PDB file of N, CA and C in Angstrom:
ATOM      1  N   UNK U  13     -12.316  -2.464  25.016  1.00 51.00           N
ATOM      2  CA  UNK U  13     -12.406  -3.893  24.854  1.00 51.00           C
ATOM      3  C   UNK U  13     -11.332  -4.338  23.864  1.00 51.00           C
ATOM      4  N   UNK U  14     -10.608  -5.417  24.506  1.00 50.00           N
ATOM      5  CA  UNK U  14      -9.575  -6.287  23.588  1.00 50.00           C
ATOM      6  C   UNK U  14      -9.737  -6.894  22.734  1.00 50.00           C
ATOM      7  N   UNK U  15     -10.076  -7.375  21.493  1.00 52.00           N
ATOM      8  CA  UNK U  15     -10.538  -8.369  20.563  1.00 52.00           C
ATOM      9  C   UNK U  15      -9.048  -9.277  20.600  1.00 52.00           C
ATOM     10  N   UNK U  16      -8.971 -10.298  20.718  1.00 55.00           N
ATOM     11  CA  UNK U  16      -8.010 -11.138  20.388  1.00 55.00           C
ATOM     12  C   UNK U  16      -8.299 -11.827  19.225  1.00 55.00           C
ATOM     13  N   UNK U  17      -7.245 -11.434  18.292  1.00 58.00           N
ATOM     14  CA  UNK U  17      -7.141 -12.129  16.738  1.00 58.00           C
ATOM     15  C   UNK U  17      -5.966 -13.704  16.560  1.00 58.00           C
ATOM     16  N   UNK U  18      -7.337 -14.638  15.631  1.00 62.00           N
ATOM     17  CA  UNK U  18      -6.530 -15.712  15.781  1.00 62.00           C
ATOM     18  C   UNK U  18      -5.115 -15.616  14.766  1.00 62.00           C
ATOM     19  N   UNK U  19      -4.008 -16.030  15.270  1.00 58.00           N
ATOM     20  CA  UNK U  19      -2.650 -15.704  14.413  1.00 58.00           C
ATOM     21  C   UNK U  19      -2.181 -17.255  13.819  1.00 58.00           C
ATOM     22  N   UNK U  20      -2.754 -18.120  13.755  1.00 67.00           N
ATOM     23  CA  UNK U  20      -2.665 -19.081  13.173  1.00 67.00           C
ATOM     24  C   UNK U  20      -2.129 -19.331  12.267  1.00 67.00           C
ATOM     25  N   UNK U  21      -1.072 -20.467  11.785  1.00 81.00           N
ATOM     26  CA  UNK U  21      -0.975 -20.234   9.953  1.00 81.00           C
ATOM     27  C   UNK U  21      -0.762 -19.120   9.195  1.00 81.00           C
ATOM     28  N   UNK U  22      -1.189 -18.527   8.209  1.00 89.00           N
ATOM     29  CA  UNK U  22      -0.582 -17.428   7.384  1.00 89.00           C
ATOM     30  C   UNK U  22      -0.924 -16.716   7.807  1.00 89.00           C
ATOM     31  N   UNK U  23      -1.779 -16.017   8.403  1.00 89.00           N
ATOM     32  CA  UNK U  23      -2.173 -14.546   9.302  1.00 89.00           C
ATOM     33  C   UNK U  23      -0.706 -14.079   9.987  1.00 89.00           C
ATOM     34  N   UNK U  24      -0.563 -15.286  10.573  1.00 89.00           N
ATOM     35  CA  UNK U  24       0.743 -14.968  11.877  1.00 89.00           C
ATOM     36  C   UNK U  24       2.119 -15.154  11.561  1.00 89.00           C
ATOM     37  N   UNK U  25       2.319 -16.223  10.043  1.00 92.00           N
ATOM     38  CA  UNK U  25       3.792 -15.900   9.325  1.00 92.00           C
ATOM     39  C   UNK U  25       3.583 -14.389   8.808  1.00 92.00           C
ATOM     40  N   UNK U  26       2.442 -13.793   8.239  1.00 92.00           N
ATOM     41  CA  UNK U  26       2.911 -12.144   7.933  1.00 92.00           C
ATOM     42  C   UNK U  26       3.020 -11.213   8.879  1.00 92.00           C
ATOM     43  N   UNK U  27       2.585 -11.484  10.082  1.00 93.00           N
ATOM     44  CA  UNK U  27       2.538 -10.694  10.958  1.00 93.00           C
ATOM     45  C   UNK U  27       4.075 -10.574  11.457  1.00 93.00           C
ATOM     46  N   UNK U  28       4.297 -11.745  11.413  1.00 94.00           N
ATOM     47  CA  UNK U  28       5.691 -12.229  12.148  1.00 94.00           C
ATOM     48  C   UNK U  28       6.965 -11.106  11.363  1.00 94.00           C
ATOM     49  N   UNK U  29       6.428 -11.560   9.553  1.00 95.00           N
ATOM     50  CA  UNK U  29       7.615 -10.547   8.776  1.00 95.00           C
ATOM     51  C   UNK U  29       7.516  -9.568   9.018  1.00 95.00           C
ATOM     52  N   UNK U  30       6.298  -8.931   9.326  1.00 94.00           N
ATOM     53  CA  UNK U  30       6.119  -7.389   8.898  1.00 94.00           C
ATOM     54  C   UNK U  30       7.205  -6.802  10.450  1.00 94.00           C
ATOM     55  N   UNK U  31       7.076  -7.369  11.672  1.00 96.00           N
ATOM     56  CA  UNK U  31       7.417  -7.132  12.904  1.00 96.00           C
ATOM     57  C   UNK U  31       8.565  -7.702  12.572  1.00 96.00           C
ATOM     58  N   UNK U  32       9.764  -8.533  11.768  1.00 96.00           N
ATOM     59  CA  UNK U  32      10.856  -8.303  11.570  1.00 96.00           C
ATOM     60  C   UNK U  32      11.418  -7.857  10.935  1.00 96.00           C
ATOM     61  N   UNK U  33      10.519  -7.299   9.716  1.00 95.00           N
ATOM     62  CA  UNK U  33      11.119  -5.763   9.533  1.00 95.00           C
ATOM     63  C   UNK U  33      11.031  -4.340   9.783  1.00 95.00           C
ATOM     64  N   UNK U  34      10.112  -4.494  10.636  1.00 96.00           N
ATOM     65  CA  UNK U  34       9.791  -3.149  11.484  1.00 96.00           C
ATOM     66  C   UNK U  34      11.093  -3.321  12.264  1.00 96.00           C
ATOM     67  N   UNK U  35      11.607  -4.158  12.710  1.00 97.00           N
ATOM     68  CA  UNK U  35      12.472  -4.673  14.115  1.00 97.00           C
ATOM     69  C   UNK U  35      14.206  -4.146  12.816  1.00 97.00           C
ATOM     70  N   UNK U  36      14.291  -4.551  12.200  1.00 97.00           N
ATOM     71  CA  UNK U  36      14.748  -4.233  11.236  1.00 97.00           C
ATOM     72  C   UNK U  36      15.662  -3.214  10.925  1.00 97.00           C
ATOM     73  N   UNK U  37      13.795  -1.768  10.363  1.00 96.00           N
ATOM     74  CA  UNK U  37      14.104  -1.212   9.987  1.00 96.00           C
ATOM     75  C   UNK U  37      14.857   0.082  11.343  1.00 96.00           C
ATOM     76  N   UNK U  38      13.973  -0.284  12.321  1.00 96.00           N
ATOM     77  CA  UNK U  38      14.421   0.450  13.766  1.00 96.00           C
ATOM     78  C   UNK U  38      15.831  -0.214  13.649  1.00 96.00           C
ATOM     79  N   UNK U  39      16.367  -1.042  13.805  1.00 96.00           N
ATOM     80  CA  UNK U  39      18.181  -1.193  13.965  1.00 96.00           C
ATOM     81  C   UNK U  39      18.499  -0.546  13.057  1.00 96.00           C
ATOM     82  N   UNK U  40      18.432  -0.419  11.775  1.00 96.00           N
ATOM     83  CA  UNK U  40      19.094   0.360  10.746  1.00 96.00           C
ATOM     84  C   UNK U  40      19.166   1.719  11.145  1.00 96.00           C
ATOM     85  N   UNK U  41      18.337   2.156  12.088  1.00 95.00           N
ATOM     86  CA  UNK U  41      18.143   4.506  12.363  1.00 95.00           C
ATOM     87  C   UNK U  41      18.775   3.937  13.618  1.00 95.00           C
ATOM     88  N   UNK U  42      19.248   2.337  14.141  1.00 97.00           N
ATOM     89  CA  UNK U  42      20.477   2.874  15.501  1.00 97.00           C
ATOM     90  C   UNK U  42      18.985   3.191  16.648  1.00 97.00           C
ATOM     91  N   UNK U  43      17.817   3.211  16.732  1.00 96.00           N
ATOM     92  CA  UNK U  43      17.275   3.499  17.584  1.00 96.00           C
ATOM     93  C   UNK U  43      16.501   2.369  18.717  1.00 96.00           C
ATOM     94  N   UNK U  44      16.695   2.308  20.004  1.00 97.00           N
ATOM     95  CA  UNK U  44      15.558   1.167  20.707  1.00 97.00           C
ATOM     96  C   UNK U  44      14.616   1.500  20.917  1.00 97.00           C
ATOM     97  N   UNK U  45      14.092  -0.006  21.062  1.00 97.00           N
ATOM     98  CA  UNK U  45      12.718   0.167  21.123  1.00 97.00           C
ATOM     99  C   UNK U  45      12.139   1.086  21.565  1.00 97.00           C
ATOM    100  N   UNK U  46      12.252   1.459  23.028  1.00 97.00           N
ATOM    101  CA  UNK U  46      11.886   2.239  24.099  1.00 97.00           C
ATOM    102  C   UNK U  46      11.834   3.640  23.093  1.00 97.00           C
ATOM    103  N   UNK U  47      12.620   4.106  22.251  1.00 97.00           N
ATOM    104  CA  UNK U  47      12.749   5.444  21.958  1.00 97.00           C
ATOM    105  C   UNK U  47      11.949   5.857  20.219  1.00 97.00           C
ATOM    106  N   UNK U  48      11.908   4.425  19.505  1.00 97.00           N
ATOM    107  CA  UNK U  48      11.037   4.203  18.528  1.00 97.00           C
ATOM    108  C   UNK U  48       9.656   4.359  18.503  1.00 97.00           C
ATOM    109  N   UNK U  49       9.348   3.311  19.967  1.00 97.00           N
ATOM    110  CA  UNK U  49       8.139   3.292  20.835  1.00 97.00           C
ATOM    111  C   UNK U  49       7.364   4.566  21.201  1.00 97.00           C
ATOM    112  N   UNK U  50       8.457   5.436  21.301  1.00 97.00           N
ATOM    113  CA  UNK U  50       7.738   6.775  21.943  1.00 97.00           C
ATOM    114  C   UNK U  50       7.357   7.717  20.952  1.00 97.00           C
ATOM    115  N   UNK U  51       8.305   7.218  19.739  1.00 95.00           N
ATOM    116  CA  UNK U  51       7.697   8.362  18.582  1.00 95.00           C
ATOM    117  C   UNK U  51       6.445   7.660  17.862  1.00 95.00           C
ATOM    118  N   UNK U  52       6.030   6.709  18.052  1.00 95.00           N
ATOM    119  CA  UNK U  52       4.557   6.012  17.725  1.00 95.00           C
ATOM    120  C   UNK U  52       3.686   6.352  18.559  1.00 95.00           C
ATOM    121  N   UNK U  53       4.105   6.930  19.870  1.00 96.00           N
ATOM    122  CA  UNK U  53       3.605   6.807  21.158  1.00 96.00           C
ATOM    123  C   UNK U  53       2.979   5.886  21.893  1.00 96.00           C
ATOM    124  N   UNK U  54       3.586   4.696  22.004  1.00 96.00           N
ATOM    125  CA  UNK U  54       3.425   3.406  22.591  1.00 96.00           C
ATOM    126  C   UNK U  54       4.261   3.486  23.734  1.00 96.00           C
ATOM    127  N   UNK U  55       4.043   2.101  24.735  1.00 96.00           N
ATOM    128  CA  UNK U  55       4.849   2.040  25.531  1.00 96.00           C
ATOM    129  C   UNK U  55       6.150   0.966  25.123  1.00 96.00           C
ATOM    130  N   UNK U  56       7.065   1.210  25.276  1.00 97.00           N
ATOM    131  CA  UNK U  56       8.161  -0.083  24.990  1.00 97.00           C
ATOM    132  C   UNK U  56       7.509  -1.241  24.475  1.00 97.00           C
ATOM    133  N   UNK U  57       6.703  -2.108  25.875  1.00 96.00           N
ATOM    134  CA  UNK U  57       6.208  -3.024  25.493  1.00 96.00           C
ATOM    135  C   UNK U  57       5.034  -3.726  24.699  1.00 96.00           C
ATOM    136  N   UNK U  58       4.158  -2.562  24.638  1.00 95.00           N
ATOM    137  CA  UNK U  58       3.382  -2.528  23.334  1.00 95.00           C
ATOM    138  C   UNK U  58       3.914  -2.984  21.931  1.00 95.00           C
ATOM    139  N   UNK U  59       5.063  -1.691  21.767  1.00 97.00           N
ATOM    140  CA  UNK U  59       6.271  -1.723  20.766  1.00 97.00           C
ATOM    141  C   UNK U  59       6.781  -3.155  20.514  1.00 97.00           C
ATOM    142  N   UNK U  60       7.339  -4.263  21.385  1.00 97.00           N
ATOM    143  CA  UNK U  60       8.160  -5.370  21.497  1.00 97.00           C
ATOM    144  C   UNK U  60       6.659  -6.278  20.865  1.00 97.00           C
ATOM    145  N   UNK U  61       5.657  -5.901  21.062  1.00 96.00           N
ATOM    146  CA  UNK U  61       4.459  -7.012  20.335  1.00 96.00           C
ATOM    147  C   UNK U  61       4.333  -6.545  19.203  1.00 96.00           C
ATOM    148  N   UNK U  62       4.811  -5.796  18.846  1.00 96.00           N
ATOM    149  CA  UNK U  62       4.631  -5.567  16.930  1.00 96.00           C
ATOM    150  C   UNK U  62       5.723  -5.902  16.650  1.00 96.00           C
ATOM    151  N   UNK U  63       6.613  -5.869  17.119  1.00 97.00           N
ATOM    152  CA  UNK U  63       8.137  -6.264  16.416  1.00 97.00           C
ATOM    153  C   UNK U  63       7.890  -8.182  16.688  1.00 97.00           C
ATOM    154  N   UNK U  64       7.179  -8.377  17.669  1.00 96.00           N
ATOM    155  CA  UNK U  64       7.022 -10.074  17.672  1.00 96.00           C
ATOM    156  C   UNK U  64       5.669 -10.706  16.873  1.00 96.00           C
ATOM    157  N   UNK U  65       5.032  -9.743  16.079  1.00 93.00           N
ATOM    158  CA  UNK U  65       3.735 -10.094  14.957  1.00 93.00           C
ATOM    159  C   UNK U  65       2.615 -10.519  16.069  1.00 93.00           C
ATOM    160  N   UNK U  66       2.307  -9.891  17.042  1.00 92.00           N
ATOM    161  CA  UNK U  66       1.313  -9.835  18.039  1.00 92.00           C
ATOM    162  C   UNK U  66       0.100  -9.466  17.046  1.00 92.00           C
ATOM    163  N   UNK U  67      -0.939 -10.248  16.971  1.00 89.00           N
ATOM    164  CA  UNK U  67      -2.322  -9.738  16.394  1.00 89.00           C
ATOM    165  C   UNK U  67      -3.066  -9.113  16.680  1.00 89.00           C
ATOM    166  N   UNK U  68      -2.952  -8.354  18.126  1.00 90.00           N
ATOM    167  CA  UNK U  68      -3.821  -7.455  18.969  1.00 90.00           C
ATOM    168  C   UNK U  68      -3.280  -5.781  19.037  1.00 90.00           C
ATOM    169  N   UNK U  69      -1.995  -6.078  17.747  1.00 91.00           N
ATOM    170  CA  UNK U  69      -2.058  -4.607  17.585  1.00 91.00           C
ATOM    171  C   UNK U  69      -3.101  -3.964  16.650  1.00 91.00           C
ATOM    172  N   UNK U  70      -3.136  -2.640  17.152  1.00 93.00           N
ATOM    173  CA  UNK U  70      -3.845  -1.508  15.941  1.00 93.00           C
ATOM    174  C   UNK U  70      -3.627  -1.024  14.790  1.00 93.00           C
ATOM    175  N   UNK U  71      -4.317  -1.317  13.285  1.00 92.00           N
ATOM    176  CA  UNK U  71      -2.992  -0.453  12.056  1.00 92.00           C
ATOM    177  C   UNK U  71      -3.003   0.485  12.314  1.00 92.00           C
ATOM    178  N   UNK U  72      -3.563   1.332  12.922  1.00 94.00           N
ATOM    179  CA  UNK U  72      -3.293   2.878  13.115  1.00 94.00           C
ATOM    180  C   UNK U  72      -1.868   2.947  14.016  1.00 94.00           C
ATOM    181  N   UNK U  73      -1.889   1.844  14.716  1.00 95.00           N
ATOM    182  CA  UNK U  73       0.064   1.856  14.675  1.00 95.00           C
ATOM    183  C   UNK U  73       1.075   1.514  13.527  1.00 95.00           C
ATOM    184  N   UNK U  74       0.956   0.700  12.722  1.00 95.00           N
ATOM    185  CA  UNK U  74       1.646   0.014  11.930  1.00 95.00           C
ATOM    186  C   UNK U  74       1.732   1.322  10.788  1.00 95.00           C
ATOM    187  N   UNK U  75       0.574   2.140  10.704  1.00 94.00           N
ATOM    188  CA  UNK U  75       0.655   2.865   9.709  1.00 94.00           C
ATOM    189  C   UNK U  75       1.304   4.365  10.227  1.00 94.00           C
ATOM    190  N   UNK U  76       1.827   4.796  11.667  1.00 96.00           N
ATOM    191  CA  UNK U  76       2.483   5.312  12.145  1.00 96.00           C
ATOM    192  C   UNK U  76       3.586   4.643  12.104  1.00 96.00           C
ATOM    193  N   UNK U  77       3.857   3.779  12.970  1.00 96.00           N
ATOM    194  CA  UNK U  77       5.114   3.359  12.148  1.00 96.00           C
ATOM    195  C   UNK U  77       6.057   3.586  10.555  1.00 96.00           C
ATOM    196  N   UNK U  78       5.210   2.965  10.021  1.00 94.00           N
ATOM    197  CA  UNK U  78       5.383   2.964   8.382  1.00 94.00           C
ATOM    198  C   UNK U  78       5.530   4.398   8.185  1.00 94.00           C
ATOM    199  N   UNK U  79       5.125   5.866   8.857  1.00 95.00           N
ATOM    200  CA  UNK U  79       5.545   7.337   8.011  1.00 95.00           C
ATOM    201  C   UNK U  79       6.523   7.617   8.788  1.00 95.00           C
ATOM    202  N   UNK U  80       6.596   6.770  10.102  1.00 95.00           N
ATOM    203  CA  UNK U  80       8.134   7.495  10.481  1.00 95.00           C
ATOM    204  C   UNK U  80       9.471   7.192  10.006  1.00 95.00           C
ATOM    205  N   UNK U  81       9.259   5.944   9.383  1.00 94.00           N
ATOM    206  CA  UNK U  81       9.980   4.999   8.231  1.00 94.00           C
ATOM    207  C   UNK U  81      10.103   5.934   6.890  1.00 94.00           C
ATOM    208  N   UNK U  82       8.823   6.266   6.330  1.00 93.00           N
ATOM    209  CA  UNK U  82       8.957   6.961   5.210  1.00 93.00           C
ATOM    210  C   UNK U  82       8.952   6.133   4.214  1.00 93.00           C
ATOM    211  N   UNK U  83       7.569   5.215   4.619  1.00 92.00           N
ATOM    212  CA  UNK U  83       7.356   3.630   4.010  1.00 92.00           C
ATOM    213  C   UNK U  83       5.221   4.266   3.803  1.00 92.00           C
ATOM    214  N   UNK U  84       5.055   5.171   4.113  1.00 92.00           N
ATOM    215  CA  UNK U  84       3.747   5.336   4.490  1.00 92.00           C
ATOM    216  C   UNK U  84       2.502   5.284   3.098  1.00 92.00           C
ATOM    217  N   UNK U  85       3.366   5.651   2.282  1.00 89.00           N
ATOM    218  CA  UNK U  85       3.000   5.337   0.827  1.00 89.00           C
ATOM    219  C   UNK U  85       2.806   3.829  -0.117  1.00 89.00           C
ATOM    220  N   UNK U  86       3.531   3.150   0.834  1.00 87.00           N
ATOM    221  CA  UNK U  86       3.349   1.613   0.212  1.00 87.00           C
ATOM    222  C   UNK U  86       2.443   1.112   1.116  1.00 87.00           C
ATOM    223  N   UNK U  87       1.031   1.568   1.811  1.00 87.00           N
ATOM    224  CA  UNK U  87      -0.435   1.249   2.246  1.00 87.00           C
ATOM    225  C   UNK U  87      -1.359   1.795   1.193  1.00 87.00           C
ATOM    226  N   UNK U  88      -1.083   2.573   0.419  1.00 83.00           N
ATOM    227  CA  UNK U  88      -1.857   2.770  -0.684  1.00 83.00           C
ATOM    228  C   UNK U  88      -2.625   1.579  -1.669  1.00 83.00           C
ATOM    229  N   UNK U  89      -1.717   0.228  -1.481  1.00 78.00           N
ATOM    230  CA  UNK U  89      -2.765  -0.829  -2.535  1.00 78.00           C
ATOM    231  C   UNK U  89      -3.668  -1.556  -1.585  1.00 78.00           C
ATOM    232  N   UNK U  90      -3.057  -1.391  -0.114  1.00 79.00           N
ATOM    233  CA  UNK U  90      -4.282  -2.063   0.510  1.00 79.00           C
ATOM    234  C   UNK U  90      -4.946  -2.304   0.552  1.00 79.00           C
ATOM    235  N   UNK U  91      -5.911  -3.428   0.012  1.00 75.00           N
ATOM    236  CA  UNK U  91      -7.340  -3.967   0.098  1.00 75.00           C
ATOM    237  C   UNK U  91      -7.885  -2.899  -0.917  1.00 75.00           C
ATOM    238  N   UNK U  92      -7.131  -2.639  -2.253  1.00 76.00           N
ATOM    239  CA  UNK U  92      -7.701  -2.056  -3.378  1.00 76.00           C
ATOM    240  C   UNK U  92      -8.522  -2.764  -4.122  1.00 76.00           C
ATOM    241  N   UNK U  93      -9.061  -3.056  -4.776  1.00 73.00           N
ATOM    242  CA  UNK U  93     -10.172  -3.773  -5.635  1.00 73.00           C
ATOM    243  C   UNK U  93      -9.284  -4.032  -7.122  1.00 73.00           C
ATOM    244  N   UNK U  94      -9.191  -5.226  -7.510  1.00 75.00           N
ATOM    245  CA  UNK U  94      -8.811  -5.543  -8.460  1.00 75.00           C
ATOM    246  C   UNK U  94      -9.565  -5.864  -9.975  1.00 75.00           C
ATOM    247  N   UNK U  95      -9.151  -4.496 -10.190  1.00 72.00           N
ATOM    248  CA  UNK U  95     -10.132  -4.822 -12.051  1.00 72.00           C
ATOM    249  C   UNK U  95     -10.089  -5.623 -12.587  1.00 72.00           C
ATOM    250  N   UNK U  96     -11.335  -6.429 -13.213  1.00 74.00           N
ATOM    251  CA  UNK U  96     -11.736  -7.048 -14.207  1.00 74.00           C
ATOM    252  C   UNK U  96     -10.264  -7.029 -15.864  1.00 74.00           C
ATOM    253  N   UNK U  97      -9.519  -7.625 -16.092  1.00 76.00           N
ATOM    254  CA  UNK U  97      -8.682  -7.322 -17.635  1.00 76.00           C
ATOM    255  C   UNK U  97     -10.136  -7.092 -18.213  1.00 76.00           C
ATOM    256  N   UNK U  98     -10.791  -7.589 -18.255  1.00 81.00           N
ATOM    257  CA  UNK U  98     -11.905  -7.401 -19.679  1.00 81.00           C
ATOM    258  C   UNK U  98     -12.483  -5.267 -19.282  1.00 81.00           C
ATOM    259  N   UNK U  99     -12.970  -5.256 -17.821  1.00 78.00           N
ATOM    260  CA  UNK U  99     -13.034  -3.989 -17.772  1.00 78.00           C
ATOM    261  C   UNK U  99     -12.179  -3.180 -18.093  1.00 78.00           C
ATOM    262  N   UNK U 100     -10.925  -3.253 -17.923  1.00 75.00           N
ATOM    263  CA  UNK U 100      -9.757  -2.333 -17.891  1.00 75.00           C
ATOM    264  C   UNK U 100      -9.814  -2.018 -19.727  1.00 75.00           C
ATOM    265  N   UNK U 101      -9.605  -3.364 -20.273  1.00 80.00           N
ATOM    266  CA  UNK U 101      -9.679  -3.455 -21.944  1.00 80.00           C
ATOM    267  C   UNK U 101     -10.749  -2.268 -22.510  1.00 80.00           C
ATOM    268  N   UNK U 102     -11.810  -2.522 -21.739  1.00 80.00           N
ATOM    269  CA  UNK U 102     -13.094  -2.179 -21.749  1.00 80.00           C
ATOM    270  C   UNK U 102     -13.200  -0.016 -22.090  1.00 80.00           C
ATOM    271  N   UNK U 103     -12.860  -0.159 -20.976  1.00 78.00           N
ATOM    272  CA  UNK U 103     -12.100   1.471 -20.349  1.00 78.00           C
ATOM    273  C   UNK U 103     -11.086   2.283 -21.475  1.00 78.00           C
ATOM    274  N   UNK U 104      -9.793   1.325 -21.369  1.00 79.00           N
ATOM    275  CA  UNK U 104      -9.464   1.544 -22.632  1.00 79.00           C
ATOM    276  C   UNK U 104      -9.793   2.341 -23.653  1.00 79.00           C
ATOM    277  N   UNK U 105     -10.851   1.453 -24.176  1.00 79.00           N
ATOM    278  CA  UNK U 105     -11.245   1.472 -25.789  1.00 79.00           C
ATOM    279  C   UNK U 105     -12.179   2.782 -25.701  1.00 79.00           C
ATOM    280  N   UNK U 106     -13.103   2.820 -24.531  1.00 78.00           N
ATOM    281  CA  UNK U 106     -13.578   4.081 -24.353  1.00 78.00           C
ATOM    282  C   UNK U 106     -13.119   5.317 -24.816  1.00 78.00           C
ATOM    283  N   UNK U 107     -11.751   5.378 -24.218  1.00 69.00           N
ATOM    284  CA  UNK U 107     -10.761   6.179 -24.051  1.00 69.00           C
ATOM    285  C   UNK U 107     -10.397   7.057 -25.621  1.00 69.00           C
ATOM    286  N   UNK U 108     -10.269   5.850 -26.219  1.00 61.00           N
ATOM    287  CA  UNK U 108      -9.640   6.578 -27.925  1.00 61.00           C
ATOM    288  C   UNK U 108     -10.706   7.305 -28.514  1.00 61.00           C
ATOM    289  N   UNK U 109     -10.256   8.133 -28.790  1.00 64.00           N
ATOM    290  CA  UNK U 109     -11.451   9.116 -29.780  1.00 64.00           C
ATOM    291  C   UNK U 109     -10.644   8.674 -31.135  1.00 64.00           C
ATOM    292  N   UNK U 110     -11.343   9.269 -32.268  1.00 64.00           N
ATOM    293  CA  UNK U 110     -11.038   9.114 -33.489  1.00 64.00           C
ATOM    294  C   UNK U 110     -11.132  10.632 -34.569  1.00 64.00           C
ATOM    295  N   UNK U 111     -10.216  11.123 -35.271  1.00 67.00           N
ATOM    296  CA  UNK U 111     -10.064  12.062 -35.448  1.00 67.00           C
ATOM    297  C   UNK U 111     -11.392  12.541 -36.275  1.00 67.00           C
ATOM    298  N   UNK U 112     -11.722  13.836 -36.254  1.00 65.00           N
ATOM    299  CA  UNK U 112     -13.130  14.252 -36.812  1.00 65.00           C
ATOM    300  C   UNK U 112     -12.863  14.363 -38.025  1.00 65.00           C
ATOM    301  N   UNK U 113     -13.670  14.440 -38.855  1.00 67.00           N
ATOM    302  CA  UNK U 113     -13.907  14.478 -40.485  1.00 67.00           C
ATOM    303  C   UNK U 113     -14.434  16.036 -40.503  1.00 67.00           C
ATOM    304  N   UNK U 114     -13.931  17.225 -41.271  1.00 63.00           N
ATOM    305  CA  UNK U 114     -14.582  17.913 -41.757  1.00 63.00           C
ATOM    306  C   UNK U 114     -15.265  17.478 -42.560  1.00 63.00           C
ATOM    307  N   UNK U 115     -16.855  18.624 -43.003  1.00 59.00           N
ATOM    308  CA  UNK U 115     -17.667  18.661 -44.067  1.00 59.00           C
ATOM    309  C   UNK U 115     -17.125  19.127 -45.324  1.00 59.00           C
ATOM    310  N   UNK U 116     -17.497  17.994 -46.254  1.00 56.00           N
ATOM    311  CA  UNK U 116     -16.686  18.332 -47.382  1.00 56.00           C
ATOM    312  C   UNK U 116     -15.518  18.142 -47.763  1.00 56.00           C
ATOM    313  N   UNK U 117     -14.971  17.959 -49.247  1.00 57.00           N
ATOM    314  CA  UNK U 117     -13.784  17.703 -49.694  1.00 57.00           C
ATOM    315  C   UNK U 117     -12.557  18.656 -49.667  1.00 57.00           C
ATOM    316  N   UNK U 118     -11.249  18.322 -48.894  1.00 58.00           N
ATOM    317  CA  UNK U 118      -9.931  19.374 -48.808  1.00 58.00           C
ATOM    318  C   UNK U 118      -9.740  19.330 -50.078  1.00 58.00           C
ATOM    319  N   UNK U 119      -9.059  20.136 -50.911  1.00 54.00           N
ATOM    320  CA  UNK U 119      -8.939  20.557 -52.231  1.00 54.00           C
ATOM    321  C   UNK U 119      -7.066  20.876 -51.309  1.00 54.00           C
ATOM    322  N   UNK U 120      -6.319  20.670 -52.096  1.00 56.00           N
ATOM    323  CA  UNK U 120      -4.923  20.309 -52.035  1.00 56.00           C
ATOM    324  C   UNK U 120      -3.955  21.467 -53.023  1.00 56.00           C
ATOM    325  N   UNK U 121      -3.159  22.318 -52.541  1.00 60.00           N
ATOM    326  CA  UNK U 121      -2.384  22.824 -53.262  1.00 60.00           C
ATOM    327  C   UNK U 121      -1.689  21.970 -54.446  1.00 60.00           C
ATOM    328  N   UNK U 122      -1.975  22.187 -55.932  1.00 59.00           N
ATOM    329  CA  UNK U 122      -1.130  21.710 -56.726  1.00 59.00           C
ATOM    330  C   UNK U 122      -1.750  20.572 -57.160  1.00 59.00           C
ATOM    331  N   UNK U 123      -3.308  19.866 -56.763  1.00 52.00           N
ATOM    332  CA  UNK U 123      -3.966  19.508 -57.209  1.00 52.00           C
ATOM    333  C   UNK U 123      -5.233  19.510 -58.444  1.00 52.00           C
ATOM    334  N   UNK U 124      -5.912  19.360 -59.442  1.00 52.00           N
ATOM    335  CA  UNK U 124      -6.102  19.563 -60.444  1.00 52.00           C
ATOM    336  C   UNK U 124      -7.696  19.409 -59.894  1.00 52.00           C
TER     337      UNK U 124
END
């Protein structure tokens, strides 16, 4: 089953960039579609709807794409969760220990 996604407005201006620089980055390796296509394992024209920000593609293409690029590492912040500053502060402060006190007074060479 097809789900058709609405591309409206800002959904479909990013879709649009991401597919002109996919479109892009394929001219820069000199390769067409047809032969880009096949190392994603798509058909050509599958291929030509991601390079045109088609919303009915799969990320499990885009993110094939992206390692044959050697881009596959910049999906890592995706839809990461953004800390609280007060938590992070928070975490932080956790973090520092404070140096221990021996028992009892150091007595000091050359001290009286």
């Amino acid at each position: 089953m097809l789900i058709m996604v609405n591309t409206d407005g800002k959904l479909g201006e990013v879709l649009e960039m991401l597919g002109a620089r996919l479109k892009d980055a394929r001219l820069s390796r000199n390769e067409s579609q047809e032969v880009f296509a096949a190392r994603i394992g798509l058909t050509r024209q599958s291929y030509a709807k991601m390079e045109k920000g088609a919303g009915v593609v799969p990320i499990a293409n885009w993110l094939v794409a992206s390692d044959i690029l050697g881009r596959l590492d910049t999906w890592q912040d995706v839809l990461t969760g953004q800390e609280d500053l007060f938590v992070q502060y928070k975490k932080k402060q956790q973090k520092r220990k404070r140096a221990s006190r021996s028992e009892g007074k150091r007595s000091y060479v050359g001290s009286s």
